[in-house]
Backbone as a ProteinNet text record, in pm:
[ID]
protein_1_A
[PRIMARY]
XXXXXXXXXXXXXXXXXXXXXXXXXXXXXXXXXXXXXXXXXXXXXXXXXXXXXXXXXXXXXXXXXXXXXXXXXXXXXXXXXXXXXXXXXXXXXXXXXXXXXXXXXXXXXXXXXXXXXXXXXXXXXXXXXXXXXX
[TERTIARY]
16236.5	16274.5	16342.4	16284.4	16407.4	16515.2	16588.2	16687.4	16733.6	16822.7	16861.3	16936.6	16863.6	16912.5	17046.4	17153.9	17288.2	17284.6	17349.6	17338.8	17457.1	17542.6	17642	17629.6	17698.4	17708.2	17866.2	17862.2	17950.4	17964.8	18024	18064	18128.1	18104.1	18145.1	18178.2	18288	18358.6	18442.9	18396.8	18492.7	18504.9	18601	18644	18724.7	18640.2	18710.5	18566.5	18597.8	18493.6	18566.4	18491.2	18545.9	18543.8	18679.9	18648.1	18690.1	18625.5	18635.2	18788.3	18845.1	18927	18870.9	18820.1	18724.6	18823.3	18815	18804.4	18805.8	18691.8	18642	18593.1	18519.9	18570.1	18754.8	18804.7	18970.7	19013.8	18888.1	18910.9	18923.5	18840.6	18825.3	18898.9	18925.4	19022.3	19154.6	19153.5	19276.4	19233.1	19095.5	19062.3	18947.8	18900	18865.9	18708.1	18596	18471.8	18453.5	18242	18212	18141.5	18140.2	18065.3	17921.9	17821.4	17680.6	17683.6	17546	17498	17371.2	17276	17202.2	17058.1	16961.4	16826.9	16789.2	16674.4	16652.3	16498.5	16394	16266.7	16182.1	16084.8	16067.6	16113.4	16252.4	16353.2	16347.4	16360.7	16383.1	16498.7	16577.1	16701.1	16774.2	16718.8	16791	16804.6	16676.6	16729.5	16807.6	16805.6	16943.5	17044.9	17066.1	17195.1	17267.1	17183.5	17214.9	17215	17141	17147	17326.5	17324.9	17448.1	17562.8	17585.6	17669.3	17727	17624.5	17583.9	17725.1	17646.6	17719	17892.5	17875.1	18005.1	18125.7	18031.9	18134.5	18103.8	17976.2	18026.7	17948.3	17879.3	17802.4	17661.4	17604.7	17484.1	17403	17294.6	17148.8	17208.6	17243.8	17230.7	17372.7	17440.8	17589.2	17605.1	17488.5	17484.6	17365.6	17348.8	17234.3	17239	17186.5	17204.4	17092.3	17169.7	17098.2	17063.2	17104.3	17049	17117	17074.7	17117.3	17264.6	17351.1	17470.9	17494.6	17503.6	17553.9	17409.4	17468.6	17357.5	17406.3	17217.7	17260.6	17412.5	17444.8	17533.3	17422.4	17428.8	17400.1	17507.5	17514.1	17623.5	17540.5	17556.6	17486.4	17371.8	17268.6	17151.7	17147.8	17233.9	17258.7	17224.7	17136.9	17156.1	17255.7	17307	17394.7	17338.8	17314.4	17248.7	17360.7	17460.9	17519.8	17417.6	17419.4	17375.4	17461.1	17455.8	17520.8	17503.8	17635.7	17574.7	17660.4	17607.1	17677.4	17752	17860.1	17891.6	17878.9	17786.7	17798.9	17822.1	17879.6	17929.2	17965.9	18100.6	18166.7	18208.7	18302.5	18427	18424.7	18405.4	18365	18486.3	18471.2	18603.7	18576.4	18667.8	18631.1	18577.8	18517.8	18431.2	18413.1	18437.8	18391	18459.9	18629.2	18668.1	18838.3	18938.8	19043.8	19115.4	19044.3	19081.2	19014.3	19011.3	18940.8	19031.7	18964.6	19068	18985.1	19059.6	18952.2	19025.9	18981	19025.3	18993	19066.6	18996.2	18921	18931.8	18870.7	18948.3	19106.4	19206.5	19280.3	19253.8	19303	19223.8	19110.5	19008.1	19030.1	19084.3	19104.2	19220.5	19305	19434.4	19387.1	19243.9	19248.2	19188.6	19240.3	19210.2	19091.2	19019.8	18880.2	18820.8	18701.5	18640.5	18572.6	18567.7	18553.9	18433.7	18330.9	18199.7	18195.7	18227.8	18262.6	18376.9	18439.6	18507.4	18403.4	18260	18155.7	18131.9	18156.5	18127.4	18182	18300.8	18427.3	18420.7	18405.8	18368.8	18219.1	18118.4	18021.6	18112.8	18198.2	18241.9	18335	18363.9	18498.9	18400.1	18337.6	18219.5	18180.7	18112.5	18067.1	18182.2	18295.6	18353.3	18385.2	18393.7	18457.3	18365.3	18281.3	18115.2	18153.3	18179.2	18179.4	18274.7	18375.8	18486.1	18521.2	18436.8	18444.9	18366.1
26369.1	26235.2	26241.4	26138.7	26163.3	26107.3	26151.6	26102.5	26004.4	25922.8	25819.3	25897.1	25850.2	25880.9	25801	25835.6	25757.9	25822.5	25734	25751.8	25729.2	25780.5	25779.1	25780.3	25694.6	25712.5	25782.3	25849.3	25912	25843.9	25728.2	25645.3	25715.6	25761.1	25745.2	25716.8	25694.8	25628.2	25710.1	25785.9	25883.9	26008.7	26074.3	26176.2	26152.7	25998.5	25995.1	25939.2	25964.4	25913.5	25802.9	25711.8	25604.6	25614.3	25625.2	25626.9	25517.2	25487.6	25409.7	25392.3	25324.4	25323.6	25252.7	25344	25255.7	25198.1	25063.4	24975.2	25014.2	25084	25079.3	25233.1	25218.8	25263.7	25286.3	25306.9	25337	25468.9	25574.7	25726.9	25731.1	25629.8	25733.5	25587.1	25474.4	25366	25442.9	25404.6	25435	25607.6	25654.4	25760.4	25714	25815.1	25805.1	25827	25762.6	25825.5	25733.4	25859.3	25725.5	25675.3	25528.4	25459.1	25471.4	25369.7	25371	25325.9	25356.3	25318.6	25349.2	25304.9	25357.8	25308.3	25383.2	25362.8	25265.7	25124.1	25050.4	25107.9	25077	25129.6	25034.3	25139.6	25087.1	25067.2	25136.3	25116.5	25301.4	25283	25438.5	25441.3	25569.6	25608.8	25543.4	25541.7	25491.7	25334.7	25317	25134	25111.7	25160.9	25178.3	25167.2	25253.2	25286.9	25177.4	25117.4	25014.8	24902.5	24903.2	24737.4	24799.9	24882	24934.4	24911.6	24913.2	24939	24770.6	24680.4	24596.2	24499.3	24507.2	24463.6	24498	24651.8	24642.3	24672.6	24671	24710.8	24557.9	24506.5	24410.7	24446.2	24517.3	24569.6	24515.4	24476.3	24427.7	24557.1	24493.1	24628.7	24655.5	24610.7	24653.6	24702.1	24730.7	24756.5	24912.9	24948.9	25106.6	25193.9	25300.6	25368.5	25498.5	25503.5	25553.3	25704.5	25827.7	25925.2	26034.4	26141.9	26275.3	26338.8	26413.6	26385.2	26506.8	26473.9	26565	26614.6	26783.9	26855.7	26896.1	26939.8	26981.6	26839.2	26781.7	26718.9	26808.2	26647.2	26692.5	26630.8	26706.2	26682	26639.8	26562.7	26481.9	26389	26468.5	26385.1	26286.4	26340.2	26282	26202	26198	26167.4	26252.7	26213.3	26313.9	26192.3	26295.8	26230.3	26281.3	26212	26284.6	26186.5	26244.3	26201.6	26190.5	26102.3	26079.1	26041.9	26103.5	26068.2	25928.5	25840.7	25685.2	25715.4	25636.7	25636.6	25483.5	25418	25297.3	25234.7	25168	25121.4	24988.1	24909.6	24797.6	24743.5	24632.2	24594.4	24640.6	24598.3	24666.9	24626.7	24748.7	24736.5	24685.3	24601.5	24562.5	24572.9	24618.5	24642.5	24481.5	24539.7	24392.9	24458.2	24581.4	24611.8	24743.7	24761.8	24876.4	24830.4	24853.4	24835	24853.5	24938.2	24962.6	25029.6	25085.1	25137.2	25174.5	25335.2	25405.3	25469.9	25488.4	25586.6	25739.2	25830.3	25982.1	26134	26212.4	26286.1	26433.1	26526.6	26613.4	26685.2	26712.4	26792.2	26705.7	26570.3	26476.9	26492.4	26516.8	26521.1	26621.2	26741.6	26785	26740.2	26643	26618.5	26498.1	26393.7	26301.2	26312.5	26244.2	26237	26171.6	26272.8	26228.5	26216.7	26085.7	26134.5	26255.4	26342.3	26480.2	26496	26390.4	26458	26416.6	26386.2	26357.6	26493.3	26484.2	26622.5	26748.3	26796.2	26874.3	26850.5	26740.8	26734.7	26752	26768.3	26773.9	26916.7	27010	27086.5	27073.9	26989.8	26921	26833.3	26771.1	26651.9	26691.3	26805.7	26854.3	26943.1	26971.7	27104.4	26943.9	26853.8	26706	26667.5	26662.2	26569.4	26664.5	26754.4	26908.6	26921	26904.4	26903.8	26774.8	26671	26577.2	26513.1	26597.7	26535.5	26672.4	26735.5	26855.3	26853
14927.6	14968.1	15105.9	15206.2	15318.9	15340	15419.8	15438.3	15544.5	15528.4	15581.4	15750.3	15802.9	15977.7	15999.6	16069.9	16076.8	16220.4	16350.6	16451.3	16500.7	16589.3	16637.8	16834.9	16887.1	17045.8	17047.5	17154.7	17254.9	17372.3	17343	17437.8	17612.3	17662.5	17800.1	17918.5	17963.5	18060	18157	18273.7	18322.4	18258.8	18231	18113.8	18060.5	17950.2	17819.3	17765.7	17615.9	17534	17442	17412.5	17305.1	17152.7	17115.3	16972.2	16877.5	16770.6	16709.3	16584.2	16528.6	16391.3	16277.2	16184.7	16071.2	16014	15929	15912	15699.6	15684	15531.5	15559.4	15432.8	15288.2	15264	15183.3	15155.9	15158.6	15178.7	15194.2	15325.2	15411.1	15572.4	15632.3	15582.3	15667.2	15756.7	15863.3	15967.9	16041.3	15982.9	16053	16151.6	16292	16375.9	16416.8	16449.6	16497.8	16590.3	16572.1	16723.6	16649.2	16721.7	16675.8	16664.1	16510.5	16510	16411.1	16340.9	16196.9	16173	16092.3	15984.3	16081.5	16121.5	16199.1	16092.7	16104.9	16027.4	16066.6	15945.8	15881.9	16030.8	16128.4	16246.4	16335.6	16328.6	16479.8	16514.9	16643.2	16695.6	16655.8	16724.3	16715	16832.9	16950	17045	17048.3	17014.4	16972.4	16854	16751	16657.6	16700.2	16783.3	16832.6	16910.2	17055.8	17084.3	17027.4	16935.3	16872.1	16766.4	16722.2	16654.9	16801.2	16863.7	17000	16996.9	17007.2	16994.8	16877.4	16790.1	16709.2	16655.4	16659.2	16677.9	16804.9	16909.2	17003.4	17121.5	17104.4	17165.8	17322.8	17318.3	17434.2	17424.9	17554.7	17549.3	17576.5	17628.2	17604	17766.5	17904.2	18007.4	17982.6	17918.3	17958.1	17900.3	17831.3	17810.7	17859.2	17861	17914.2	17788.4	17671.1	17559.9	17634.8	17588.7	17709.9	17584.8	17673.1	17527.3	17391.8	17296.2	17193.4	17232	17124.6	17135.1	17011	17046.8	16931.9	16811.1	16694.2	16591.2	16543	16459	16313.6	16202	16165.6	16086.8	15895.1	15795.4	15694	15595.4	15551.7	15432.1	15340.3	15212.2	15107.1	15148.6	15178.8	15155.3	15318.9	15408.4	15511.3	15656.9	15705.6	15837.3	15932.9	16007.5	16128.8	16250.5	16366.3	16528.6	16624.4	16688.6	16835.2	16948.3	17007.9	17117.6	17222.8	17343.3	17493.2	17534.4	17528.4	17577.2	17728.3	17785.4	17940.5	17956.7	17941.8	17970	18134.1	18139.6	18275	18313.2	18204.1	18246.2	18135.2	18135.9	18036.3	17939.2	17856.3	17834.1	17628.7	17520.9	17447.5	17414.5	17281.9	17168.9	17023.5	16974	16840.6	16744.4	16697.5	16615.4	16471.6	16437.4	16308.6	16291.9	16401.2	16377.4	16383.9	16332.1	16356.6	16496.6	16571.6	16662.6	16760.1	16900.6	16983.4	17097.2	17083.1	17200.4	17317	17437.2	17531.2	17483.5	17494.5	17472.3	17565	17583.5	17733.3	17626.1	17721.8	17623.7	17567.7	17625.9	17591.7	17467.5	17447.3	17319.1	17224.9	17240.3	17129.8	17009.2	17009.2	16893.1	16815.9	16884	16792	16725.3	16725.6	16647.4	16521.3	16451.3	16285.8	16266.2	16277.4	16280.3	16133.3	16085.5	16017.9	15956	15872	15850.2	15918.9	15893.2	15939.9	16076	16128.8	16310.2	16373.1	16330.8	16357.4	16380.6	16354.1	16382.1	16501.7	16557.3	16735.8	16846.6	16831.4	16875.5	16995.8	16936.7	17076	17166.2	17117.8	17204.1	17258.7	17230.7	17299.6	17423.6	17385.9	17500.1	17615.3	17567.3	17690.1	17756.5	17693.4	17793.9	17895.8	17800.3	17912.7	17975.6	17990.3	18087.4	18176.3	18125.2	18254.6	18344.1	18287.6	18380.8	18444.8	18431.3	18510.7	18629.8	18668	18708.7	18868.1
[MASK]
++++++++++++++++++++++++++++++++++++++++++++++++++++++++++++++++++++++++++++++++++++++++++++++++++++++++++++++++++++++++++++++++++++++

């Protein structure tokens, strides 16, 4: 049986990446990822993603440039997870479906309380922004 694709952006802005504060379930509420959600049956991954960007961050289709993938799949119960590199190039996301929203550099990134399965990216995320603020 396959599995359900879940897509995540790596929001980028400078050298910081955007992270999200979920909202729900009551296990992972007040912990940290990036934002996305679930590829719908006929959507790529990258249009997932933006139409996901979309809805909860409040970003239109020209205000990101959704780029290459980041890190290994992560596997969780019947779940694959794939990061992808978004590039922000205009306007300014707001949380719509997250308690909160932070920018973060690469030297902050291991101190946040990350969702467990987002925490697997975390040194992809620090080699990126280290590349690009360099």
């Amino acid at each position: 049986m396959p599995t359900q694709i879940v897509v995540a952006g790596a929001v980028i802005r400078g050298a910081a990446v955007l992270v999200a504060q979920r909202l729900r379930p009551p296990e992972l509420a007040g912990r940290w990822e990036l934002p996305g959600g679930k590829v719908a049956a006929g959507e790529t991954e990258r249009d997932a993603l933006a139409r996901e960007l979309a809805e909860e961050l409040g970003l239109a289709d020209g205000d990101v440039a959704v780029g290459d993938r980041l890190g290994a799949d992560i596997a969780l119960d019947g779940i694959t997870l794939r990061a992808y590199r978004v590039d922000l190039l205009d306007g300014e996301p707001s949380a719509h479906d997250h308690r909160a929203l932070r920018w973060v550099t690469a030297a902050e990134l291991p101190d946040v309380d990350w969702v467990p399965a987002d925490r697997g990216w975390v040194a992809d995320l620090v080699r990126t922004l280290s590349r690009g603020s360099s």
